[in-house]
mmCIF file of C-alpha atoms in Angstrom:
data_model
loop_
_atom_site.group_PDB
_atom_site.id
_atom_site.type_symbol
_atom_site.label_atom_id
_atom_site.label_comp_id
_atom_site.label_asym_id
_atom_site.label_seq_id
_atom_site.Cartn_x
_atom_site.Cartn_y
_atom_site.Cartn_z
ATOM 1 C CA MET A 298 17.461 8.619 -24.428
ATOM 2 C CA GLY A 299 16.876 12.159 -23.570
ATOM 3 C CA THR A 300 15.694 12.751 -27.067
ATOM 4 C CA GLY A 301 13.226 10.006 -26.635
ATOM 5 C CA PHE A 302 11.790 11.302 -23.267
ATOM 6 C CA ARG A 303 11.365 14.691 -24.842
ATOM 7 C CA ALA A 304 9.474 13.048 -27.690
ATOM 8 C CA ALA A 305 7.101 11.500 -25.351
ATOM 9 C CA PHE A 306 6.532 14.681 -23.362
ATOM 10 C CA ALA A 307 5.862 16.357 -26.685
ATOM 11 C CA VAL A 308 2.438 14.468 -26.653
ATOM 12 C CA PRO A 309 -0.055 16.533 -24.566
ATOM 13 C CA GLU A 310 -2.241 13.511 -23.707
ATOM 14 C CA PHE A 311 0.998 11.663 -22.412
ATOM 15 C CA ARG A 312 1.777 14.588 -20.060
ATOM 16 C CA VAL A 313 -1.643 14.080 -18.604
ATOM 17 C CA LEU A 314 -1.272 10.578 -18.006
ATOM 18 C CA TRP A 315 2.166 11.055 -16.508
ATOM 19 C CA CYS A 316 0.925 13.754 -13.988
ATOM 20 C CA ALA A 317 -1.893 11.499 -13.098
ATOM 21 C CA ALA A 318 0.391 8.550 -12.537
ATOM 22 C CA ALA A 319 2.726 10.569 -10.478
ATOM 23 C CA LEU A 320 0.064 11.973 -8.159
ATOM 24 C CA SER A 321 -1.310 8.401 -7.601
ATOM 25 C CA THR A 322 1.938 6.934 -6.822
ATOM 26 C CA VAL A 323 2.997 9.431 -4.299
ATOM 27 C CA GLY A 324 -0.454 9.438 -2.818
ATOM 28 C CA ASP A 325 -0.529 5.523 -2.542
ATOM 29 C CA GLN A 326 2.715 5.590 -0.638
ATOM 30 C CA LEU A 327 1.601 8.399 1.708
ATOM 31 C CA ALA A 328 -1.395 6.417 2.530
ATOM 32 C CA ARG A 329 0.720 3.228 3.248
ATOM 33 C CA VAL A 330 2.813 5.126 5.693
ATOM 34 C CA ALA A 331 -0.231 6.871 7.317
ATOM 35 C CA LEU A 332 -2.270 3.413 7.701
ATOM 36 C CA SER A 333 0.979 1.793 9.203
ATOM 37 C CA VAL A 334 1.259 4.460 11.919
ATOM 38 C CA LEU A 335 -2.378 4.711 12.484
ATOM 39 C CA VAL A 336 -2.922 0.876 13.202
ATOM 40 C CA PHE A 337 0.356 0.795 15.209
ATOM 41 C CA GLN A 338 -0.742 3.722 17.357
ATOM 42 C CA ARG A 339 -4.288 2.371 18.116
ATOM 43 C CA THR A 340 -3.238 -1.334 18.648
ATOM 44 C CA GLY A 341 0.444 -1.408 19.490
ATOM 45 C CA SER A 342 0.507 -4.819 17.664
ATOM 46 C CA ALA A 343 3.246 -5.522 14.946
ATOM 47 C CA ALA A 344 0.961 -8.305 13.533
ATOM 48 C CA TRP A 345 -2.067 -5.998 13.042
ATOM 49 C CA THR A 346 0.052 -3.458 11.538
ATOM 50 C CA ALA A 347 1.714 -5.795 8.996
ATOM 51 C CA LEU A 348 -1.743 -7.416 8.252
ATOM 52 C CA THR A 349 -3.214 -3.975 7.364
ATOM 53 C CA TYR A 350 -0.171 -3.247 5.210
ATOM 54 C CA ALA A 351 -0.836 -6.729 3.428
ATOM 55 C CA LEU A 352 -4.416 -5.444 2.607
ATOM 56 C CA THR A 353 -2.894 -2.692 0.324
ATOM 57 C CA MET A 354 -1.687 -5.755 -1.747
ATOM 58 C CA LEU A 355 -3.843 -8.726 -1.556
ATOM 59 C CA PRO A 356 -7.011 -7.297 -2.966
ATOM 60 C CA ALA A 357 -5.104 -6.390 -6.256
ATOM 61 C CA LEU A 358 -4.879 -10.030 -6.707
ATOM 62 C CA VAL A 359 -8.675 -10.607 -6.894
ATOM 63 C CA SER A 360 -9.298 -7.414 -8.811
ATOM 64 C CA GLY A 361 -6.449 -8.118 -11.279
ATOM 65 C CA VAL A 362 -8.109 -11.377 -12.173
ATOM 66 C CA LEU A 363 -11.802 -10.196 -12.129
ATOM 67 C CA LEU A 364 -11.889 -6.661 -13.024
ATOM 68 C CA SER A 365 -8.853 -6.005 -15.337
ATOM 69 C CA GLY A 366 -11.130 -6.729 -18.266
ATOM 70 C CA LEU A 367 -13.125 -3.750 -17.803
ATOM 71 C CA ALA A 368 -10.287 -1.757 -19.571
ATOM 72 C CA ASP A 369 -11.483 -3.255 -22.722
ATOM 73 C CA ARG A 370 -15.230 -3.476 -22.189
ATOM 74 C CA PHE A 371 -15.461 0.281 -21.359
ATOM 75 C CA PRO A 372 -13.857 3.485 -22.498
ATOM 76 C CA ARG A 373 -10.469 3.628 -20.891
ATOM 77 C CA ARG A 374 -10.610 7.221 -19.888
ATOM 78 C CA THR A 375 -14.078 6.472 -18.011
ATOM 79 C CA VAL A 376 -12.384 3.367 -16.321
ATOM 80 C CA MET A 377 -9.455 5.504 -15.037
ATOM 81 C CA VAL A 378 -11.630 8.556 -13.982
ATOM 82 C CA ALA A 379 -14.067 6.277 -12.215
ATOM 83 C CA ALA A 380 -11.345 4.319 -10.267
ATOM 84 C CA ASP A 381 -9.848 7.574 -9.019
ATOM 85 C CA LEU A 382 -12.961 8.936 -7.975
ATOM 86 C CA VAL A 383 -13.831 5.550 -5.958
ATOM 87 C CA ARG A 384 -10.396 5.927 -4.253
ATOM 88 C CA ALA A 385 -10.775 9.622 -3.595
ATOM 89 C CA VAL A 386 -14.351 9.104 -1.816
ATOM 90 C CA LEU A 387 -13.184 6.122 0.196
ATOM 91 C CA LEU A 388 -9.790 7.750 1.413
ATOM 92 C CA ALA A 389 -11.619 10.930 2.343
ATOM 93 C CA VAL A 390 -13.994 8.594 4.532
ATOM 94 C CA MET A 391 -10.899 6.778 6.072
ATOM 95 C CA ALA A 392 -9.536 10.303 6.938
ATOM 96 C CA VAL A 393 -12.458 11.126 9.190
ATOM 97 C CA PRO A 394 -10.945 11.106 12.609
ATOM 98 C CA GLY A 395 -12.100 8.181 14.836
ATOM 99 C CA VAL A 396 -13.291 5.848 12.174
ATOM 100 C CA PRO A 397 -13.168 2.233 13.748
ATOM 101 C CA LEU A 398 -10.320 0.241 12.513
ATOM 102 C CA PRO A 399 -12.472 -2.584 11.097
ATOM 103 C CA LEU A 400 -14.320 -0.040 8.772
ATOM 104 C CA VAL A 401 -10.782 1.419 7.852
ATOM 105 C CA ALA A 402 -9.742 -1.950 6.884
ATOM 106 C CA ALA A 403 -12.827 -2.692 4.822
ATOM 107 C CA LEU A 404 -12.592 0.599 3.042
ATOM 108 C CA LEU A 405 -8.977 -0.029 2.297
ATOM 109 C CA VAL A 406 -9.785 -3.379 0.637
ATOM 110 C CA VAL A 407 -12.512 -1.747 -1.628
ATOM 111 C CA ALA A 408 -10.192 1.192 -2.462
ATOM 112 C CA GLN A 409 -7.413 -1.328 -3.569
ATOM 113 C CA LEU A 410 -9.836 -3.227 -5.859
ATOM 114 C CA ALA A 411 -9.895 -0.115 -7.923
ATOM 115 C CA GLU A 412 -6.098 -0.057 -8.733
ATOM 116 C CA PRO A 413 -5.780 -2.873 -11.319
ATOM 117 C CA PRO A 414 -8.710 -1.724 -13.625
ATOM 118 C CA PHE A 415 -6.909 1.773 -13.531
ATOM 119 C CA ALA A 416 -3.630 0.196 -14.254
ATOM 120 C CA ALA A 417 -4.954 -1.978 -17.012
ATOM 121 C CA ALA A 418 -6.662 0.999 -18.658
ATOM 122 C CA GLN A 419 -3.561 3.319 -18.438
ATOM 123 C CA GLY A 420 -1.322 0.691 -19.805
ATOM 124 C CA ALA A 421 -3.686 -0.204 -22.704
ATOM 125 C CA LEU A 422 -3.974 3.571 -23.485
ATOM 126 C CA LEU A 423 -0.345 4.378 -23.586
ATOM 127 C CA PRO A 424 0.239 2.881 -26.853
ATOM 128 C CA THR A 425 -2.571 4.544 -28.647
ATOM 129 C CA VAL A 426 -1.602 7.820 -27.303
ATOM 130 C CA LEU A 427 2.210 7.605 -28.103
ATOM 131 C CA GLY A 428 2.231 5.184 -31.192
ATOM 132 C CA ASP A 429 5.956 4.775 -32.105
ATOM 133 C CA ARG A 430 7.083 6.872 -29.094
ATOM 134 C CA TYR A 431 5.627 4.132 -26.663
ATOM 135 C CA GLU A 432 9.033 2.753 -25.593
ATOM 136 C CA ALA A 433 10.170 5.992 -24.424
ATOM 137 C CA GLY A 434 6.961 6.735 -22.542
ATOM 138 C CA GLN A 435 7.104 3.525 -20.797
ATOM 139 C CA SER A 436 10.542 4.188 -19.661
ATOM 140 C CA VAL A 437 9.456 7.543 -18.282
ATOM 141 C CA HIS A 438 6.560 5.734 -16.397
ATOM 142 C CA LEU A 439 8.860 3.351 -14.839
ATOM 143 C CA ILE A 440 11.289 5.811 -13.709
ATOM 144 C CA THR A 441 8.439 8.148 -12.452
ATOM 145 C CA HIS A 442 6.975 5.074 -10.475
ATOM 146 C CA GLN A 443 10.281 4.479 -8.609
ATOM 147 C CA ALA A 444 10.876 8.227 -7.943
ATOM 148 C CA GLY A 445 7.233 8.392 -6.646
ATOM 149 C CA LEU A 446 7.888 5.454 -4.310
ATOM 150 C CA LEU A 447 10.858 7.264 -2.961
ATOM 151 C CA LEU A 448 9.307 10.569 -2.677
ATOM 152 C CA GLY A 449 6.176 9.247 -1.089
ATOM 153 C CA PHE A 450 8.011 7.023 1.382
ATOM 154 C CA ALA A 451 10.653 9.448 2.375
ATOM 155 C CA GLY A 452 8.384 12.300 2.784
ATOM 156 C CA GLY A 453 5.371 10.174 4.037
ATOM 157 C CA GLY A 454 6.671 9.988 7.744
ATOM 158 C CA VAL A 455 7.341 13.675 7.656
ATOM 159 C CA VAL A 456 3.785 14.547 6.355
ATOM 160 C CA VAL A 457 2.266 12.075 8.778
ATOM 161 C CA ALA A 458 4.050 13.630 11.813
ATOM 162 C CA TRP A 459 2.998 16.977 10.399
ATOM 163 C CA LEU A 460 -0.571 16.618 9.374
ATOM 164 C CA GLY A 461 -1.346 13.567 11.383
ATOM 165 C CA THR A 462 -2.766 10.187 9.925
ATOM 166 C CA SER A 463 -6.089 11.729 9.203
ATOM 167 C CA GLY A 464 -4.493 14.835 7.295
ATOM 168 C CA ALA A 465 -2.319 12.528 5.453
ATOM 169 C CA LEU A 466 -5.161 10.125 4.412
ATOM 170 C CA ALA A 467 -7.072 13.318 3.392
ATOM 171 C CA ALA A 468 -4.091 14.624 1.204
ATOM 172 C CA ASP A 469 -4.113 11.116 -0.452
ATOM 173 C CA ALA A 470 -7.760 11.504 -1.236
ATOM 174 C CA LEU A 471 -6.978 15.008 -2.864
ATOM 175 C CA THR A 472 -4.225 13.244 -5.130
ATOM 176 C CA PHE A 473 -6.916 10.807 -6.587
ATOM 177 C CA ALA A 474 -9.473 13.792 -6.962
ATOM 178 C CA ALA A 475 -6.782 15.721 -8.749
ATOM 179 C CA SER A 476 -5.846 12.769 -10.900
ATOM 180 C CA ALA A 477 -9.500 12.140 -11.942
ATOM 181 C CA LEU A 478 -9.782 15.801 -12.888
ATOM 182 C CA LEU A 479 -6.672 15.825 -15.073
ATOM 183 C CA LEU A 480 -7.769 12.677 -16.942
ATOM 184 C CA ARG A 481 -11.212 13.867 -17.424
ATOM 185 C CA LEU A 482 -10.187 17.227 -18.834
ATOM 186 C CA GLY A 483 -6.996 16.134 -20.604
ATOM 187 C CA LEU A 484 -7.786 13.022 -22.411
ATOM 188 C CA ARG A 485 -9.919 12.514 -25.718
ATOM 189 C CA ALA A 486 -12.903 10.694 -25.420
ATOM 190 C CA ARG A 487 -12.586 7.166 -27.028
ATOM 191 C CA PRO A 488 -14.905 4.335 -27.691
ATOM 192 C CA ALA A 489 -14.564 0.726 -25.884
ATOM 193 C CA ALA A 490 -11.871 -1.400 -27.417
ATOM 194 C CA GLY A 491 -14.422 -4.043 -27.399
ATOM 195 C CA ALA A 492 -15.326 -7.299 -25.495
ATOM 196 C CA VAL A 493 -12.568 -9.632 -24.293
ATOM 197 C CA ALA A 494 -12.297 -13.220 -23.309
ATOM 198 C CA ARG A 495 -12.633 -13.944 -19.609
ATOM 199 C CA THR A 496 -9.733 -12.860 -17.614
ATOM 200 C CA GLY A 497 -9.910 -16.185 -15.655
ATOM 201 C CA VAL A 498 -9.349 -17.964 -18.808
ATOM 202 C CA ARG A 499 -6.449 -15.741 -19.851
ATOM 203 C CA ILE A 500 -4.707 -16.201 -16.440
ATOM 204 C CA ARG A 501 -4.913 -20.138 -16.626
ATOM 205 C CA THR A 502 -3.513 -20.088 -20.214
ATOM 206 C CA GLY A 503 -0.583 -17.924 -18.777
ATOM 207 C CA ALA A 504 -0.058 -20.262 -16.063
ATOM 208 C CA VAL A 505 0.155 -23.345 -18.519
ATOM 209 C CA LEU A 506 2.481 -21.409 -20.816
ATOM 210 C CA VAL A 507 4.790 -20.522 -17.936
ATOM 211 C CA TRP A 508 4.809 -24.192 -16.584
ATOM 212 C CA ARG A 509 5.713 -25.685 -19.716
ATOM 213 C CA ASP A 510 8.997 -23.602 -20.035
ATOM 214 C CA ARG A 511 11.671 -24.375 -17.351
ATOM 215 C CA ARG A 512 13.384 -20.844 -17.947
ATOM 216 C CA LEU A 513 9.980 -19.142 -17.478
ATOM 217 C CA ARG A 514 9.287 -21.064 -14.260
ATOM 218 C CA VAL A 515 12.691 -20.143 -12.885
ATOM 219 C CA LEU A 516 12.201 -16.560 -13.866
ATOM 220 C CA VAL A 517 8.764 -16.300 -12.114
ATOM 221 C CA ALA A 518 10.471 -17.977 -9.096
ATOM 222 C CA LEU A 519 13.100 -15.295 -9.140
ATOM 223 C CA GLY A 520 10.320 -12.600 -9.035
ATOM 224 C CA TRP A 521 8.293 -14.230 -6.382
ATOM 225 C CA LEU A 522 11.226 -14.180 -4.015
ATOM 226 C CA ALA A 523 9.894 -10.803 -3.087
ATOM 227 C CA LEU A 524 7.723 -12.759 -0.614
ATOM 228 C CA PHE A 525 10.844 -12.538 1.814
ATOM 229 C CA THR A 526 12.242 -9.164 0.927
ATOM 230 C CA VAL A 527 8.927 -7.383 1.225
ATOM 231 C CA VAL A 528 8.683 -8.150 4.917
ATOM 232 C CA PRO A 529 10.459 -5.018 6.176
ATOM 233 C CA GLU A 530 7.947 -2.684 4.508
ATOM 234 C CA GLY A 531 4.989 -4.176 6.531
ATOM 235 C CA LEU A 532 7.044 -4.071 9.614
ATOM 236 C CA ALA A 533 8.447 -0.604 9.196
ATOM 237 C CA ALA A 534 6.101 1.139 11.764
ATOM 238 C CA PRO A 535 6.731 -1.499 14.554
ATOM 239 C CA PHE A 536 10.570 -1.379 13.871
ATOM 240 C CA SER A 537 10.596 2.312 13.914
ATOM 241 C CA ALA A 538 8.985 2.090 17.366
ATOM 242 C CA GLU A 539 11.408 -0.536 18.484
ATOM 243 C CA VAL A 540 14.406 1.741 17.689
ATOM 244 C CA GLY A 541 12.756 4.727 19.383
ATOM 245 C CA VAL A 542 12.184 6.908 16.302
ATOM 246 C CA GLY A 543 8.490 7.003 15.658
ATOM 247 C CA ALA A 544 6.422 8.183 12.591
ATOM 248 C CA ALA A 545 9.345 10.116 10.728
ATOM 249 C CA GLY A 546 11.602 7.003 10.737
ATOM 250 C CA VAL A 547 8.947 5.051 8.951
ATOM 251 C CA GLY A 548 9.134 7.041 5.705
ATOM 252 C CA LEU A 549 12.961 6.664 5.624
ATOM 253 C CA LEU A 550 12.567 2.860 6.181
ATOM 254 C CA LEU A 551 10.162 2.581 3.442
ATOM 255 C CA ALA A 552 12.195 4.810 0.971
ATOM 256 C CA ALA A 553 15.495 2.994 1.460
ATOM 257 C CA ASP A 554 14.745 -0.033 -0.819
ATOM 258 C CA PRO A 555 13.346 2.086 -3.861
ATOM 259 C CA ALA A 556 16.334 4.342 -3.656
ATOM 260 C CA GLY A 557 18.608 1.485 -3.669
ATOM 261 C CA MET A 558 16.795 -0.158 -6.590
ATOM 262 C CA VAL A 559 17.187 3.049 -8.693
ATOM 263 C CA LEU A 560 20.894 3.095 -8.010
ATOM 264 C CA GLY A 561 21.105 -0.668 -8.627
ATOM 265 C CA THR A 562 19.492 -0.285 -12.083
ATOM 266 C CA VAL A 563 21.874 2.372 -12.977
ATOM 267 C CA LEU A 564 24.870 0.382 -11.951
ATOM 268 C CA LEU A 565 23.746 -2.896 -13.547
ATOM 269 C CA ARG A 566 23.715 -0.990 -16.789
ATOM 270 C CA PHE A 567 27.553 -1.121 -16.697
ATOM 271 C CA LEU A 568 27.421 -4.891 -17.121
ATOM 272 C CA PRO A 569 26.992 -6.622 -20.355
ATOM 273 C CA THR A 570 23.633 -7.734 -21.251
ATOM 274 C CA ALA A 571 24.648 -11.437 -21.204
ATOM 275 C CA ARG A 572 26.383 -11.044 -17.823
ATOM 276 C CA ARG A 573 23.370 -9.366 -16.105
ATOM 277 C CA VAL A 574 21.284 -12.401 -17.225
ATOM 278 C CA ARG A 575 23.643 -14.953 -16.024
ATOM 279 C CA VAL A 576 23.976 -13.467 -12.522
ATOM 280 C CA LEU A 577 20.265 -13.166 -11.731
ATOM 281 C CA GLY A 578 20.429 -15.940 -9.261
ATOM 282 C CA LEU A 579 23.476 -14.715 -7.400
ATOM 283 C CA LEU A 580 21.873 -11.213 -7.209
ATOM 284 C CA ALA A 581 18.593 -12.747 -5.800
ATOM 285 C CA VAL A 582 20.720 -14.159 -3.111
ATOM 286 C CA ALA A 583 22.260 -10.946 -2.526
ATOM 287 C CA THR A 584 18.948 -9.216 -2.072
ATOM 288 C CA ALA A 585 17.862 -11.211 0.784
ATOM 289 C CA LEU A 586 21.266 -11.440 2.607
ATOM 290 C CA PRO A 587 21.435 -8.067 4.142
ATOM 291 C CA LEU A 588 18.265 -8.575 5.925
ATOM 292 C CA VAL A 589 19.723 -11.310 8.055
ATOM 293 C CA ALA A 590 21.745 -8.514 9.727
ATOM 294 C CA TYR A 591 18.728 -7.207 11.441
ATOM 295 C CA TRP A 592 19.438 -9.950 14.005
ATOM 296 C CA PHE A 593 22.353 -7.655 15.320
ATOM 297 C CA GLU A 594 19.569 -5.081 16.163
ATOM 298 C CA PRO A 595 20.734 -2.256 14.084
ATOM 299 C CA GLY A 596 19.491 1.269 14.701
ATOM 300 C CA LEU A 597 17.519 3.348 12.192
ATOM 301 C CA VAL A 598 20.569 4.420 10.384
ATOM 302 C CA GLY A 599 21.939 0.703 10.279
ATOM 303 C CA ALA A 600 18.563 -0.621 9.056
ATOM 304 C CA VAL A 601 18.191 2.136 6.376
ATOM 305 C CA ALA A 602 21.647 1.215 5.075
ATOM 306 C CA LEU A 603 20.852 -2.525 5.009
ATOM 307 C CA LEU A 604 17.526 -1.846 3.142
ATOM 308 C CA ALA A 605 19.327 0.348 0.671
ATOM 309 C CA LEU A 606 21.831 -2.336 -0.010
ATOM 310 C CA SER A 607 19.053 -4.818 -0.438
ATOM 311 C CA GLY A 608 17.309 -2.511 -2.896
ATOM 312 C CA VAL A 609 20.542 -2.174 -4.964
ATOM 313 C CA PHE A 610 20.773 -5.848 -5.559
ATOM 314 C CA SER A 611 16.896 -6.155 -6.061
ATOM 315 C CA ALA A 612 17.414 -4.234 -9.413
ATOM 316 C CA TYR A 613 17.809 -7.794 -10.903
ATOM 317 C CA GLN A 614 14.115 -7.860 -11.030
ATOM 318 C CA VAL A 615 14.221 -5.494 -13.785
ATOM 319 C CA THR A 616 16.564 -7.879 -15.885
ATOM 320 C CA ALA A 617 14.541 -10.809 -14.910
ATOM 321 C CA GLY A 618 11.294 -9.138 -16.057
ATOM 322 C CA ALA A 619 12.758 -7.946 -19.255
ATOM 323 C CA THR A 620 14.117 -11.526 -20.013
ATOM 324 C CA PHE A 621 10.811 -13.155 -19.215
ATOM 325 C CA VAL A 622 9.003 -10.782 -21.673
ATOM 326 C CA ARG A 623 11.428 -11.596 -24.487
ATOM 327 C CA LEU A 624 11.201 -15.305 -23.824
ATOM 328 C CA VAL A 625 7.344 -15.270 -24.253
ATOM 329 C CA PRO A 626 5.803 -15.176 -27.616
ATOM 330 C CA ASP A 627 4.093 -11.812 -28.505
ATOM 331 C CA ALA A 628 0.623 -13.491 -29.070
ATOM 332 C CA GLN A 629 0.655 -14.806 -25.435
ATOM 333 C CA ARG A 630 2.620 -12.184 -23.649
ATOM 334 C CA GLY A 631 -0.164 -10.532 -21.810
ATOM 335 C CA GLN A 632 -1.599 -13.871 -20.636
ATOM 336 C CA ALA A 633 1.844 -14.905 -19.172
ATOM 337 C CA LEU A 634 2.492 -11.304 -17.744
ATOM 338 C CA GLY A 635 -1.089 -11.463 -16.194
ATOM 339 C CA PHE A 636 -0.272 -14.692 -14.314
ATOM 340 C CA ALA A 637 3.235 -13.632 -13.149
ATOM 341 C CA ARG A 638 2.015 -10.203 -11.862
ATOM 342 C CA SER A 639 -0.922 -11.592 -10.079
ATOM 343 C CA GLY A 640 1.326 -14.269 -8.447
ATOM 344 C CA LEU A 641 3.848 -11.612 -7.465
ATOM 345 C CA VAL A 642 1.061 -9.479 -5.698
ATOM 346 C CA ALA A 643 0.061 -12.621 -3.767
ATOM 347 C CA ALA A 644 3.453 -13.477 -2.750
ATOM 348 C CA GLN A 645 4.166 -9.845 -1.335
ATOM 349 C CA GLY A 646 0.772 -9.908 0.444
ATOM 350 C CA VAL A 647 1.665 -13.345 2.052
ATOM 351 C CA GLY A 648 4.992 -12.295 2.884
ATOM 352 C CA VAL A 649 3.956 -9.118 4.759
ATOM 353 C CA ALA A 650 1.092 -10.894 6.439
ATOM 354 C CA GLY A 651 3.440 -13.767 7.546
ATOM 355 C CA GLY A 652 5.919 -11.458 8.774
ATOM 356 C CA GLY A 653 3.423 -9.655 10.992
ATOM 357 C CA VAL A 654 2.535 -12.999 12.502
ATOM 358 C CA VAL A 655 6.029 -13.998 13.039
ATOM 359 C CA ALA A 656 6.993 -10.555 14.610
ATOM 360 C CA GLY A 657 3.860 -10.918 17.033
ATOM 361 C CA THR A 658 5.140 -14.447 17.996
ATOM 362 C CA LEU A 659 8.740 -13.403 18.619
ATOM 363 C CA GLY A 660 7.899 -10.028 20.066
ATOM 364 C CA SER A 661 10.238 -8.281 17.695
ATOM 365 C CA ALA A 662 9.956 -6.754 14.218
ATOM 366 C CA GLY A 663 13.796 -6.856 13.753
ATOM 367 C CA GLY A 664 13.704 -10.586 14.583
ATOM 368 C CA ALA A 665 11.106 -11.281 12.179
ATOM 369 C CA ILE A 666 13.033 -9.375 9.374
ATOM 370 C CA ALA A 667 16.040 -11.278 10.097
ATOM 371 C CA LEU A 668 14.174 -14.633 9.949
ATOM 372 C CA ALA A 669 12.531 -13.526 6.666
ATOM 373 C CA GLY A 670 16.070 -12.699 5.179
ATOM 374 C CA GLY A 671 17.625 -16.084 6.340
ATOM 375 C CA VAL A 672 14.533 -18.177 4.761
ATOM 376 C CA GLY A 673 14.927 -15.892 1.847
ATOM 377 C CA VAL A 674 18.515 -16.489 1.230
ATOM 378 C CA ILE A 675 18.027 -20.289 1.408
ATOM 379 C CA ALA A 676 15.162 -20.185 -1.067
ATOM 380 C CA ALA A 677 17.089 -17.812 -3.225
ATOM 381 C CA LEU A 678 20.017 -20.298 -3.341
ATOM 382 C CA VAL A 679 17.871 -22.997 -4.645
ATOM 383 C CA VAL A 680 16.344 -20.854 -7.273
ATOM 384 C CA ALA A 681 19.908 -19.567 -8.194
ATOM 385 C CA ALA A 682 21.007 -23.110 -8.693
ATOM 386 C CA ALA A 683 18.054 -23.732 -11.010
ATOM 387 C CA TRP A 684 18.861 -20.579 -13.023
ATOM 388 C CA ALA A 685 22.251 -21.705 -13.435
ATOM 389 C CA ARG A 686 21.230 -24.940 -15.049
ATOM 390 C CA VAL A 687 18.526 -23.446 -17.317
ATOM 391 C CA SER A 688 20.451 -20.302 -18.353
ATOM 392 C CA ARG A 689 23.308 -22.366 -20.034
ATOM 393 C CA GLY A 690 21.143 -22.296 -23.260
ATOM 394 C CA ALA A 691 20.780 -19.302 -25.483
ATOM 395 C CA LEU A 692 18.835 -16.554 -23.783
ATOM 396 C CA PRO A 693 17.659 -13.138 -25.148
ATOM 397 C CA GLY A 694 19.208 -10.048 -23.494
ATOM 398 C CA ASP A 695 17.250 -7.161 -21.669
ATOM 399 C CA GLY A 696 18.310 -4.824 -24.435
#
């Protein structure tokens, strides 16, 4: 594997894409921590904090359907640079001290609309840049993304405590500006790939394809169970305040799940492929189960341990995604993945927003997380039973 990674990094344009992705990932997580702290400091409301966090997810659903096609209609380097510059400018405005919260929320929505076209252009350009080294490069990107989540979340609380929310948002703006400069100077100019079919048509076609295959339906349901397990992310700032820690604790809480998922991904590789596929349902149940323990009011250390444990089991999502890809015919793979990913983004946004409303009703972020975990366990048991039925036939492995 090391040789494959070195082969990918031997391509200069890949190194540029990798650096730009790493900068953007770390900056995104830093912004999420800063916004959570900013909103909670100004409002003291768990509901508003979670709803603001949801705004970092929900716009991607609309943009994913309407704007991803820009990656084929215009030169991909141009799309990525433009998306980064838009986000850099908007984050810089958000970083101005005293900007009203409604304006911060509006700017956040617009900034998040730029992410799907950037991701689509980057994903489409990678095979062109790498050729037969594409698989190695894609693996590097996935590992870098998880490491970026971990670094951004773990260090985010410390950076926010050190620079303040405005300083942290300004730092995020700089990461996007640096990414845009790298991409503009480091990538060759290429013409647009050409016109594409309307994205809405592709999404509908993908939905029909998934609906007609029971295995694909259940695999999508396994992925969308993140609706429940994403709730602690949106409530990290209110929970950190509940346990008397403050901004530094937010980063630790947000970093715990990605850290656990990296560990879980490594551990699952010790299981045979067929066994990993068979136990997807059980792992989904185990992902939600640790969150129920929030009912016993754990402190920061206990909460971090619970989230890390949940993250270890959540590595099943890697196998579920790989199995989904292998079950879909190659000619329709993009359509099906577009539907599945758009639904996942929507589910996570709904989960975070719903968690905030429940926390406001209960008056406790920990209680809302425990409730989400309990409902998640029940939902996961239902999906696990369905997976046990449909997985009895021949299924492809995840390699």
